[in-house]
């Protein structure tokens, strides 16, 4: 029986190698296809192992001069063993958890928070490649990987009721119906977009801080100095001095502005 199993095992291995080389060389078999093939192979193994078992007992009976019969009418154990071997050797796609881990390749925190992330400066980050609701300004190529906290927030959003249906539809279409790849695409797009939004918030805070600083500096000036500082300014085209737009002559080079003069002030921004 051991010799029969060894020979049949080599035969099954050869069949699997042939199927992998001919049918699944370019594209691995999906899970339903692998299970259907395994079920078919199980019934083939059941018939083959049963026939081999009866032939082996028939040879033993002739050698002993006694009629010996196997305990079972069919060899279910042998059929199950070689069917499992077939399924294990068949080239097939990994299951969803393994595929998702391979796609993301970044560790996720144990508990993901759905709250707004604390602003974190990431100087190497850039805008996301797929921002569906932010306009053309955000549609740029992805060149860096977002920080880990943005992946965490993207995963929390995906698992909640606030998942964006438009972005999910695009991710699903790009994955050609593969839900695992679609989820990975959604997480990648959303994490990049969250980081970009965080950068915009930081930039807005910086602008507000600059305005407050300027107001603070103006408060330290005298009334006449403050009035002058608030006047719209221009650049003298002759000496590039900064003068009020209402000036008729430059206070530095005495160039004349206005009608009949070759010099005209260019608006400037001192900030």
PDB file of C-alpha atoms in Angstrom:
ATOM      1  CA  UNK A   1       0.000   0.000   0.000  1.00  0.00           C
ATOM      2  CA  UNK A   2       2.856   2.385   0.758  1.00  0.00           C
ATOM      3  CA  UNK A   3       4.364   1.799  -2.667  1.00  0.00           C
ATOM      4  CA  UNK A   4       0.969   2.404  -4.288  1.00  0.00           C
ATOM      5  CA  UNK A   5       0.572   5.680  -2.411  1.00  0.00           C
ATOM      6  CA  UNK A   6       4.108   6.791  -3.306  1.00  0.00           C
ATOM      7  CA  UNK A   7       3.628   6.094  -7.010  1.00  0.00           C
ATOM      8  CA  UNK A   8       0.193   7.742  -7.047  1.00  0.00           C
ATOM      9  CA  UNK A   9       1.557  10.749  -5.125  1.00  0.00           C
ATOM     10  CA  UNK A  10       4.212  11.252  -7.825  1.00  0.00           C
ATOM     11  CA  UNK A  11       1.451  11.020 -10.428  1.00  0.00           C
ATOM     12  CA  UNK A  12      -0.658  13.683  -8.658  1.00  0.00           C
ATOM     13  CA  UNK A  13       2.376  15.960  -8.341  1.00  0.00           C
ATOM     14  CA  UNK A  14       3.000  15.634 -12.072  1.00  0.00           C
ATOM     15  CA  UNK A  15      -0.642  16.482 -12.858  1.00  0.00           C
ATOM     16  CA  UNK A  16      -0.510  19.600 -10.660  1.00  0.00           C
ATOM     17  CA  UNK A  17       2.781  20.723 -12.240  1.00  0.00           C
ATOM     18  CA  UNK A  18       1.267  20.292 -15.714  1.00  0.00           C
ATOM     19  CA  UNK A  19      -1.870  22.273 -14.805  1.00  0.00           C
ATOM     20  CA  UNK A  20       0.191  25.069 -13.240  1.00  0.00           C
ATOM     21  CA  UNK A  21       2.432  25.298 -16.319  1.00  0.00           C
ATOM     22  CA  UNK A  22      -0.393  25.256 -18.867  1.00  0.00           C
ATOM     23  CA  UNK A  23      -3.430  26.913 -17.253  1.00  0.00           C
ATOM     24  CA  UNK A  24      -2.152  29.051 -14.385  1.00  0.00           C
ATOM     25  CA  UNK A  25       1.313  30.131 -15.512  1.00  0.00           C
ATOM     26  CA  UNK A  26       0.371  33.773 -16.163  1.00  0.00           C
ATOM     27  CA  UNK A  27      -2.583  34.177 -13.801  1.00  0.00           C
ATOM     28  CA  UNK A  28      -3.002  32.061 -10.639  1.00  0.00           C
ATOM     29  CA  UNK A  29      -6.308  30.287 -10.089  1.00  0.00           C
ATOM     30  CA  UNK A  30      -8.862  32.067  -7.945  1.00  0.00           C
ATOM     31  CA  UNK A  31     -10.299  30.326  -4.887  1.00  0.00           C
ATOM     32  CA  UNK A  32     -13.589  29.095  -6.430  1.00  0.00           C
ATOM     33  CA  UNK A  33     -11.730  27.598  -9.409  1.00  0.00           C
ATOM     34  CA  UNK A  34      -9.231  25.891  -7.101  1.00  0.00           C
ATOM     35  CA  UNK A  35     -12.025  24.351  -5.025  1.00  0.00           C
ATOM     36  CA  UNK A  36     -13.936  23.121  -8.087  1.00  0.00           C
ATOM     37  CA  UNK A  37     -10.801  21.476  -9.485  1.00  0.00           C
ATOM     38  CA  UNK A  38     -10.058  19.907  -6.096  1.00  0.00           C
ATOM     39  CA  UNK A  39     -13.575  18.430  -5.872  1.00  0.00           C
ATOM     40  CA  UNK A  40     -13.213  16.951  -9.353  1.00  0.00           C
ATOM     41  CA  UNK A  41      -9.803  15.538  -8.447  1.00  0.00           C
ATOM     42  CA  UNK A  42     -11.293  14.093  -5.242  1.00  0.00           C
ATOM     43  CA  UNK A  43     -13.765  11.940  -7.146  1.00  0.00           C
ATOM     44  CA  UNK A  44     -11.049  10.879  -9.607  1.00  0.00           C
ATOM     45  CA  UNK A  45      -8.800   9.982  -6.677  1.00  0.00           C
ATOM     46  CA  UNK A  46     -11.656   8.079  -5.024  1.00  0.00           C
ATOM     47  CA  UNK A  47     -12.118   5.859  -8.077  1.00  0.00           C
ATOM     48  CA  UNK A  48      -8.387   5.435  -8.722  1.00  0.00           C
ATOM     49  CA  UNK A  49      -7.452   4.667  -5.104  1.00  0.00           C
ATOM     50  CA  UNK A  50     -10.350   2.214  -4.746  1.00  0.00           C
ATOM     51  CA  UNK A  51      -9.289   0.363  -7.907  1.00  0.00           C
ATOM     52  CA  UNK A  52      -5.657   0.272  -6.751  1.00  0.00           C
ATOM     53  CA  UNK A  53      -6.747  -0.999  -3.324  1.00  0.00           C
ATOM     54  CA  UNK A  54      -8.774  -3.872  -4.793  1.00  0.00           C
ATOM     55  CA  UNK A  55      -5.978  -4.773  -7.204  1.00  0.00           C
ATOM     56  CA  UNK A  56      -3.454  -4.815  -4.356  1.00  0.00           C
ATOM     57  CA  UNK A  57      -5.675  -7.059  -2.202  1.00  0.00           C
ATOM     58  CA  UNK A  58      -6.307  -9.324  -5.168  1.00  0.00           C
ATOM     59  CA  UNK A  59      -2.543  -9.813  -5.640  1.00  0.00           C
ATOM     60  CA  UNK A  60      -2.074 -10.481  -1.915  1.00  0.00           C
ATOM     61  CA  UNK A  61      -4.954 -13.002  -1.955  1.00  0.00           C
ATOM     62  CA  UNK A  62      -3.350 -14.890  -4.834  1.00  0.00           C
ATOM     63  CA  UNK A  63       0.002 -15.008  -3.033  1.00  0.00           C
ATOM     64  CA  UNK A  64      -1.546 -16.287   0.216  1.00  0.00           C
ATOM     65  CA  UNK A  65      -4.113 -18.547  -1.375  1.00  0.00           C
ATOM     66  CA  UNK A  66      -6.827 -16.855   0.707  1.00  0.00           C
ATOM     67  CA  UNK A  67      -9.492 -14.379  -0.233  1.00  0.00           C
ATOM     68  CA  UNK A  68      -8.706 -11.106   1.545  1.00  0.00           C
ATOM     69  CA  UNK A  69     -10.917  -8.043   1.127  1.00  0.00           C
ATOM     70  CA  UNK A  70     -10.322  -4.451   2.276  1.00  0.00           C
ATOM     71  CA  UNK A  71     -12.287  -3.146   5.248  1.00  0.00           C
ATOM     72  CA  UNK A  72     -13.941  -0.401   3.238  1.00  0.00           C
ATOM     73  CA  UNK A  73     -15.504  -0.585  -0.188  1.00  0.00           C
ATOM     74  CA  UNK A  74     -13.819   2.675  -1.211  1.00  0.00           C
ATOM     75  CA  UNK A  75     -10.544   4.277  -0.151  1.00  0.00           C
ATOM     76  CA  UNK A  76     -11.847   7.631   1.201  1.00  0.00           C
ATOM     77  CA  UNK A  77      -8.706   8.324   3.234  1.00  0.00           C
ATOM     78  CA  UNK A  78      -6.447   7.998   0.203  1.00  0.00           C
ATOM     79  CA  UNK A  79      -8.755  10.128  -1.956  1.00  0.00           C
ATOM     80  CA  UNK A  80      -8.888  12.869   0.690  1.00  0.00           C
ATOM     81  CA  UNK A  81      -5.106  12.795   1.230  1.00  0.00           C
ATOM     82  CA  UNK A  82      -4.204  13.238  -2.427  1.00  0.00           C
ATOM     83  CA  UNK A  83      -6.950  15.818  -2.971  1.00  0.00           C
ATOM     84  CA  UNK A  84      -5.455  17.899  -0.161  1.00  0.00           C
ATOM     85  CA  UNK A  85      -2.053  17.457  -1.802  1.00  0.00           C
ATOM     86  CA  UNK A  86      -3.492  18.670  -5.115  1.00  0.00           C
ATOM     87  CA  UNK A  87      -5.038  21.767  -3.517  1.00  0.00           C
ATOM     88  CA  UNK A  88      -1.831  22.625  -1.640  1.00  0.00           C
ATOM     89  CA  UNK A  89       0.363  22.361  -4.755  1.00  0.00           C
ATOM     90  CA  UNK A  90      -2.030  24.171  -7.102  1.00  0.00           C
ATOM     91  CA  UNK A  91      -0.899  27.707  -7.992  1.00  0.00           C
ATOM     92  CA  UNK A  92      -3.639  29.973  -6.692  1.00  0.00           C
ATOM     93  CA  UNK A  93      -4.183  33.519  -5.499  1.00  0.00           C
ATOM     94  CA  UNK A  94      -3.549  34.222  -1.802  1.00  0.00           C
ATOM     95  CA  UNK A  95      -6.517  34.704   0.485  1.00  0.00           C
ATOM     96  CA  UNK A  96      -7.801  38.199   1.190  1.00  0.00           C
ATOM     97  CA  UNK A  97      -6.016  38.952   4.492  1.00  0.00           C
ATOM     98  CA  UNK A  98      -2.667  37.954   3.015  1.00  0.00           C
ATOM     99  CA  UNK A  99      -3.287  39.962  -0.154  1.00  0.00           C
ATOM    100  CA  UNK A 100      -4.323  43.048   1.811  1.00  0.00           C
ATOM    101  CA  UNK A 101      -1.193  42.800   3.943  1.00  0.00           C
ATOM    102  CA  UNK A 102       0.951  42.538   0.821  1.00  0.00           C
ATOM    103  CA  UNK A 103      -0.773  45.559  -0.754  1.00  0.00           C
ATOM    104  CA  UNK A 104      -0.516  47.924   2.167  1.00  0.00           C
ATOM    105  CA  UNK A 105       2.770  46.640   3.674  1.00  0.00           C
ATOM    106  CA  UNK A 106       2.449  49.031   6.606  1.00  0.00           C
ATOM    107  CA  UNK A 107       1.553  48.119  10.211  1.00  0.00           C
ATOM    108  CA  UNK A 108      -1.752  49.443  11.501  1.00  0.00           C
ATOM    109  CA  UNK A 109      -2.301  50.601  15.132  1.00  0.00           C
ATOM    110  CA  UNK A 110      -4.298  48.305  17.398  1.00  0.00           C
ATOM    111  CA  UNK A 111      -7.103  50.839  17.771  1.00  0.00           C
ATOM    112  CA  UNK A 112      -7.807  53.241  14.925  1.00  0.00           C
ATOM    113  CA  UNK A 113      -9.325  56.578  15.863  1.00  0.00           C
ATOM    114  CA  UNK A 114     -11.918  58.156  13.590  1.00  0.00           C
ATOM    115  CA  UNK A 115     -11.208  61.658  14.926  1.00  0.00           C
ATOM    116  CA  UNK A 116      -9.337  64.378  13.040  1.00  0.00           C
ATOM    117  CA  UNK A 117      -5.583  63.633  13.209  1.00  0.00           C
ATOM    118  CA  UNK A 118      -3.236  65.918  15.103  1.00  0.00           C
ATOM    119  CA  UNK A 119      -1.364  68.080  12.579  1.00  0.00           C
ATOM    120  CA  UNK A 120       2.026  66.571  11.830  1.00  0.00           C
ATOM    121  CA  UNK A 121       4.534  68.262   9.557  1.00  0.00           C
ATOM    122  CA  UNK A 122       5.725  65.934   6.786  1.00  0.00           C
ATOM    123  CA  UNK A 123       8.055  67.870   4.462  1.00  0.00           C
ATOM    124  CA  UNK A 124       8.468  65.053   1.952  1.00  0.00           C
ATOM    125  CA  UNK A 125       4.773  64.432   1.398  1.00  0.00           C
ATOM    126  CA  UNK A 126       2.906  65.563  -1.688  1.00  0.00           C
ATOM    127  CA  UNK A 127      -0.704  65.778  -2.952  1.00  0.00           C
ATOM    128  CA  UNK A 128      -2.692  62.533  -3.581  1.00  0.00           C
ATOM    129  CA  UNK A 129      -3.218  61.036  -7.007  1.00  0.00           C
ATOM    130  CA  UNK A 130      -6.981  60.514  -6.656  1.00  0.00           C
ATOM    131  CA  UNK A 131      -8.913  63.202  -4.862  1.00  0.00           C
ATOM    132  CA  UNK A 132     -12.438  63.077  -6.225  1.00  0.00           C
ATOM    133  CA  UNK A 133     -13.965  66.091  -4.518  1.00  0.00           C
ATOM    134  CA  UNK A 134     -11.091  68.598  -4.346  1.00  0.00           C
ATOM    135  CA  UNK A 135     -10.741  69.528  -8.020  1.00  0.00           C
ATOM    136  CA  UNK A 136      -7.866  69.372 -10.490  1.00  0.00           C
ATOM    137  CA  UNK A 137      -5.398  70.966  -8.070  1.00  0.00           C
ATOM    138  CA  UNK A 138      -5.163  67.724  -6.108  1.00  0.00           C
ATOM    139  CA  UNK A 139      -4.866  65.343  -9.086  1.00  0.00           C
ATOM    140  CA  UNK A 140      -1.093  64.792  -9.049  1.00  0.00           C
ATOM    141  CA  UNK A 141       1.202  61.767  -9.124  1.00  0.00           C
ATOM    142  CA  UNK A 142       1.943  60.009  -5.848  1.00  0.00           C
ATOM    143  CA  UNK A 143       5.682  60.098  -5.153  1.00  0.00           C
ATOM    144  CA  UNK A 144       5.831  59.419  -1.404  1.00  0.00           C
ATOM    145  CA  UNK A 145       4.028  57.253   1.117  1.00  0.00           C
ATOM    146  CA  UNK A 146       1.791  59.078   3.655  1.00  0.00           C
ATOM    147  CA  UNK A 147       2.592  58.967   7.346  1.00  0.00           C
ATOM    148  CA  UNK A 148       1.239  56.044   9.395  1.00  0.00           C
ATOM    149  CA  UNK A 149      -1.430  58.027  11.254  1.00  0.00           C
ATOM    150  CA  UNK A 150      -3.156  58.897   7.959  1.00  0.00           C
ATOM    151  CA  UNK A 151      -3.321  55.207   6.991  1.00  0.00           C
ATOM    152  CA  UNK A 152      -4.934  54.577  10.371  1.00  0.00           C
ATOM    153  CA  UNK A 153      -7.561  57.259   9.846  1.00  0.00           C
ATOM    154  CA  UNK A 154      -8.252  56.018   6.308  1.00  0.00           C
ATOM    155  CA  UNK A 155      -8.835  52.482   7.632  1.00  0.00           C
ATOM    156  CA  UNK A 156     -11.154  53.763  10.375  1.00  0.00           C
ATOM    157  CA  UNK A 157     -13.157  55.706   7.783  1.00  0.00           C
ATOM    158  CA  UNK A 158     -13.392  52.676   5.496  1.00  0.00           C
ATOM    159  CA  UNK A 159     -14.815  50.513   8.298  1.00  0.00           C
ATOM    160  CA  UNK A 160     -17.353  53.167   9.322  1.00  0.00           C
ATOM    161  CA  UNK A 161     -20.551  54.546   7.801  1.00  0.00           C
ATOM    162  CA  UNK A 162     -18.674  57.629   6.550  1.00  0.00           C
ATOM    163  CA  UNK A 163     -16.923  55.734   3.741  1.00  0.00           C
ATOM    164  CA  UNK A 164     -16.950  57.888   0.589  1.00  0.00           C
ATOM    165  CA  UNK A 165     -19.071  56.124  -2.007  1.00  0.00           C
ATOM    166  CA  UNK A 166     -17.551  57.966  -4.965  1.00  0.00           C
ATOM    167  CA  UNK A 167     -13.965  57.101  -4.059  1.00  0.00           C
ATOM    168  CA  UNK A 168     -14.977  53.507  -3.271  1.00  0.00           C
ATOM    169  CA  UNK A 169     -16.676  53.187  -6.681  1.00  0.00           C
ATOM    170  CA  UNK A 170     -13.550  54.429  -8.444  1.00  0.00           C
ATOM    171  CA  UNK A 171     -11.285  52.114  -6.430  1.00  0.00           C
ATOM    172  CA  UNK A 172     -13.594  49.160  -7.171  1.00  0.00           C
ATOM    173  CA  UNK A 173     -13.571  49.943 -10.894  1.00  0.00           C
ATOM    174  CA  UNK A 174      -9.786  50.280 -11.008  1.00  0.00           C
ATOM    175  CA  UNK A 175      -9.478  46.902  -9.252  1.00  0.00           C
ATOM    176  CA  UNK A 176     -11.788  45.346 -11.874  1.00  0.00           C
ATOM    177  CA  UNK A 177     -14.162  44.033  -9.236  1.00  0.00           C
ATOM    178  CA  UNK A 178     -11.557  42.642  -6.838  1.00  0.00           C
ATOM    179  CA  UNK A 179     -12.760  43.874  -3.434  1.00  0.00           C
ATOM    180  CA  UNK A 180      -9.404  43.313  -1.740  1.00  0.00           C
ATOM    181  CA  UNK A 181      -7.483  45.388  -4.273  1.00  0.00           C
ATOM    182  CA  UNK A 182     -10.274  47.978  -4.234  1.00  0.00           C
ATOM    183  CA  UNK A 183      -9.931  48.355  -0.460  1.00  0.00           C
ATOM    184  CA  UNK A 184      -6.164  48.748  -0.776  1.00  0.00           C
ATOM    185  CA  UNK A 185      -6.646  51.425  -3.467  1.00  0.00           C
ATOM    186  CA  UNK A 186      -9.189  53.249  -1.309  1.00  0.00           C
ATOM    187  CA  UNK A 187      -6.849  53.278   1.695  1.00  0.00           C
ATOM    188  CA  UNK A 188      -3.933  54.514  -0.397  1.00  0.00           C
ATOM    189  CA  UNK A 189      -5.936  57.334  -2.018  1.00  0.00           C
ATOM    190  CA  UNK A 190      -7.663  58.403   1.200  1.00  0.00           C
ATOM    191  CA  UNK A 191      -4.474  58.388   3.298  1.00  0.00           C
ATOM    192  CA  UNK A 192      -2.759  60.641   0.758  1.00  0.00           C
ATOM    193  CA  UNK A 193      -5.759  62.968   0.641  1.00  0.00           C
ATOM    194  CA  UNK A 194      -5.934  63.196   4.440  1.00  0.00           C
ATOM    195  CA  UNK A 195      -2.269  64.141   4.596  1.00  0.00           C
ATOM    196  CA  UNK A 196      -2.777  66.783   1.915  1.00  0.00           C
ATOM    197  CA  UNK A 197      -5.731  68.236   3.848  1.00  0.00           C
ATOM    198  CA  UNK A 198      -3.548  68.290   6.966  1.00  0.00           C
ATOM    199  CA  UNK A 199      -0.882  70.240   5.082  1.00  0.00           C
ATOM    200  CA  UNK A 200      -3.502  72.741   3.916  1.00  0.00           C
ATOM    201  CA  UNK A 201      -4.630  73.218   7.519  1.00  0.00           C
ATOM    202  CA  UNK A 202      -1.022  73.813   8.598  1.00  0.00           C
ATOM    203  CA  UNK A 203      -0.530  76.337   5.799  1.00  0.00           C
ATOM    204  CA  UNK A 204      -3.727  78.157   6.787  1.00  0.00           C
ATOM    205  CA  UNK A 205      -2.596  78.273  10.423  1.00  0.00           C
ATOM    206  CA  UNK A 206       0.756  79.680   9.291  1.00  0.00           C
ATOM    207  CA  UNK A 207      -0.977  82.412   7.289  1.00  0.00           C
ATOM    208  CA  UNK A 208      -3.184  83.330  10.240  1.00  0.00           C
ATOM    209  CA  UNK A 209      -0.149  83.414  12.527  1.00  0.00           C
ATOM    210  CA  UNK A 210       1.653  85.719  10.082  1.00  0.00           C
ATOM    211  CA  UNK A 211      -1.355  88.060   9.996  1.00  0.00           C
ATOM    212  CA  UNK A 212      -1.531  88.127  13.787  1.00  0.00           C
ATOM    213  CA  UNK A 213       2.200  88.849  13.960  1.00  0.00           C
ATOM    214  CA  UNK A 214       1.799  91.704  11.507  1.00  0.00           C
ATOM    215  CA  UNK A 215      -1.125  93.126  13.515  1.00  0.00           C
ATOM    216  CA  UNK A 216       0.989  92.881  16.652  1.00  0.00           C
ATOM    217  CA  UNK A 217       3.810  94.769  14.993  1.00  0.00           C
ATOM    218  CA  UNK A 218       1.387  97.449  13.787  1.00  0.00           C
ATOM    219  CA  UNK A 219       0.085  97.878  17.318  1.00  0.00           C
ATOM    220  CA  UNK A 220       3.574  98.870  18.453  1.00  0.00           C
ATOM    221  CA  UNK A 221       3.815 101.677  15.888  1.00  0.00           C
ATOM    222  CA  UNK A 222       2.702 105.245  16.384  1.00  0.00           C
ATOM    223  CA  UNK A 223      -0.518 106.428  14.797  1.00  0.00           C
ATOM    224  CA  UNK A 224       1.256 108.110  11.883  1.00  0.00           C
ATOM    225  CA  UNK A 225       3.572 105.125  11.329  1.00  0.00           C
ATOM    226  CA  UNK A 226       0.619 102.740  11.453  1.00  0.00           C
ATOM    227  CA  UNK A 227      -1.302 104.838   8.940  1.00  0.00           C
ATOM    228  CA  UNK A 228       1.708 104.812   6.606  1.00  0.00           C
ATOM    229  CA  UNK A 229       2.201 101.061   6.986  1.00  0.00           C
ATOM    230  CA  UNK A 230      -1.417 100.398   6.009  1.00  0.00           C
ATOM    231  CA  UNK A 231      -1.208 102.433   2.814  1.00  0.00           C
ATOM    232  CA  UNK A 232      -1.055 100.431  -0.451  1.00  0.00           C
ATOM    233  CA  UNK A 233       2.488 100.499  -1.765  1.00  0.00           C
ATOM    234  CA  UNK A 234       4.165 100.501  -5.141  1.00  0.00           C
ATOM    235  CA  UNK A 235       7.662 100.032  -6.568  1.00  0.00           C
ATOM    236  CA  UNK A 236       9.458 102.914  -8.181  1.00  0.00           C
ATOM    237  CA  UNK A 237      10.506 101.753 -11.686  1.00  0.00           C
ATOM    238  CA  UNK A 238      13.552 104.044 -11.566  1.00  0.00           C
ATOM    239  CA  UNK A 239      15.198 103.061  -8.250  1.00  0.00           C
ATOM    240  CA  UNK A 240      12.934 100.193  -7.015  1.00  0.00           C
ATOM    241  CA  UNK A 241      12.147 102.067  -3.803  1.00  0.00           C
ATOM    242  CA  UNK A 242       8.878 101.264  -1.991  1.00  0.00           C
ATOM    243  CA  UNK A 243       6.559 104.282  -1.940  1.00  0.00           C
ATOM    244  CA  UNK A 244       2.782 104.771  -1.416  1.00  0.00           C
ATOM    245  CA  UNK A 245       0.703 104.368  -4.574  1.00  0.00           C
ATOM    246  CA  UNK A 246      -0.721 107.839  -4.009  1.00  0.00           C
ATOM    247  CA  UNK A 247       2.739 109.445  -4.258  1.00  0.00           C
ATOM    248  CA  UNK A 248       3.410 111.813  -7.150  1.00  0.00           C
ATOM    249  CA  UNK A 249       7.198 111.672  -6.775  1.00  0.00           C
ATOM    250  CA  UNK A 250       9.659 109.126  -5.422  1.00  0.00           C
ATOM    251  CA  UNK A 251      11.028 110.076  -2.004  1.00  0.00           C
ATOM    252  CA  UNK A 252      14.391 108.537  -2.914  1.00  0.00           C
ATOM    253  CA  UNK A 253      15.176 109.455  -6.520  1.00  0.00           C
ATOM    254  CA  UNK A 254      12.548 112.226  -7.016  1.00  0.00           C
ATOM    255  CA  UNK A 255      11.174 110.511 -10.140  1.00  0.00           C
ATOM    256  CA  UNK A 256       7.737 111.848 -11.075  1.00  0.00           C
ATOM    257  CA  UNK A 257       4.738 109.581 -11.571  1.00  0.00           C
ATOM    258  CA  UNK A 258       1.365 109.995 -13.205  1.00  0.00           C
ATOM    259  CA  UNK A 259       0.077 111.618 -16.385  1.00  0.00           C
ATOM    260  CA  UNK A 260       2.730 112.959 -18.736  1.00  0.00           C
ATOM    261  CA  UNK A 261       5.526 111.086 -16.977  1.00  0.00           C
ATOM    262  CA  UNK A 262       7.477 108.084 -18.214  1.00  0.00           C
ATOM    263  CA  UNK A 263       7.475 106.551 -14.731  1.00  0.00           C
ATOM    264  CA  UNK A 264       4.482 104.601 -13.441  1.00  0.00           C
ATOM    265  CA  UNK A 265       4.306 102.903 -10.073  1.00  0.00           C
ATOM    266  CA  UNK A 266       3.963  99.139 -10.003  1.00  0.00           C
ATOM    267  CA  UNK A 267       1.833  97.733  -7.168  1.00  0.00           C
ATOM    268  CA  UNK A 268       3.860  95.878  -4.558  1.00  0.00           C
ATOM    269  CA  UNK A 269       3.136  93.741  -1.512  1.00  0.00           C
ATOM    270  CA  UNK A 270       5.438  94.371   1.441  1.00  0.00           C
ATOM    271  CA  UNK A 271       4.218  91.171   3.197  1.00  0.00           C
TER     272      UNK A 271
END
